[in-house]
């Protein structure tokens, strides 16, 4: 298979869709991103890689950080993480509050905001300096010291994060947040503000595709069972209320973020990251979804 050629064909095919989506503007700093940006990076576990467009330019990974947060929590605390957060698709938008009240403050899964906020709360108790540890973890598995937080994005989100504040407070009222709500929100916004390129993301997620063992430093971060479970949650919950659509069209476990990034993996084989800031009405990168659909269709490389 000529992957360079395949990516190039896909790139040309989706070019007319660039700028068709809506850049996330509920976080003022993200509204400033050029909607014309477009990068793809494909990395095989065996070492081969292929890049297109702005693949080396960093962007705000936003909710993609939720997967790394979960890896960090499960790696340290084990399966008890799942006592405070469920593993069911929500079928609701990422920042929805409605289910939380019916379900006594237990979020549907770790990849919606409520779930990631509970995970953040756990990380505050589990690590002396979770912000630094998270950064070092992302740097280690991406093999890049250039990975960094963007304080401006974190601040910008904090200033208008009324829904996230409501979510944490509601969960606190049910006893599912142990720390101060402001501390939880602040760390959560830091995690979301992490900036990585498609190249760095694809390399980092090779760790998950490789059953939790980094291809960079060869360290095993997840047990087999932890790998299986995290991958399953990516498959069922990685795309807000469009997880079914992504499975249907693409057929890979993955995670998106409102910065317009999507990363997907085929266990034992590869990781692929796409960035195009224009989002569809569900908050997933419009072009990113199409690229990945075309990729798995043209290469027959999906889990199905
Ligand atoms: N920081 C964003 C928020 O909490 C993340 C959303 C996302 O990427 O899904 O709204």
mmCIF file of C-alpha atoms in Angstrom, residues 7 40-43 198 201-202 205 252 262-266 270-274 291-292 295:
data_model
loop_
_atom_site.group_PDB
_atom_site.id
_atom_site.type_symbol
_atom_site.label_atom_id
_atom_site.label_comp_id
_atom_site.label_asym_id
_atom_site.label_seq_id
_atom_site.Cartn_x
_atom_site.Cartn_y
_atom_site.Cartn_z
ATOM 1 C CA UNK A 7 -2.961 10.482 2.129
ATOM 2 C CA UNK A 40 -2.488 14.712 8.965
ATOM 3 C CA UNK A 41 0.099 12.437 10.546
ATOM 4 C CA UNK A 42 0.082 8.653 10.313
ATOM 5 C CA UNK A 43 2.504 6.670 12.453
ATOM 6 C CA UNK A 198 -0.525 15.881 14.757
ATOM 7 C CA UNK A 201 -0.281 13.235 19.048
ATOM 8 C CA UNK A 202 0.105 10.322 16.671
ATOM 9 C CA UNK A 205 -1.218 7.551 20.918
ATOM 10 C CA UNK A 252 -11.503 3.006 14.839
ATOM 11 C CA UNK A 262 -8.916 13.914 16.123
ATOM 12 C CA UNK A 263 -6.633 11.020 16.940
ATOM 13 C CA UNK A 264 -7.545 7.421 16.172
ATOM 14 C CA UNK A 265 -5.746 4.126 16.602
ATOM 15 C CA UNK A 266 -5.712 0.644 15.162
ATOM 16 C CA UNK A 270 -0.879 2.522 13.832
ATOM 17 C CA UNK A 271 -2.074 5.819 15.205
ATOM 18 C CA UNK A 272 -3.325 8.672 13.018
ATOM 19 C CA UNK A 273 -3.945 12.304 13.970
ATOM 20 C CA UNK A 274 -5.803 14.901 11.922
ATOM 21 C CA UNK A 291 -10.294 12.176 6.306
ATOM 22 C CA UNK A 292 -10.508 9.226 8.651
ATOM 23 C CA UNK A 295 -8.575 6.532 5.094
#
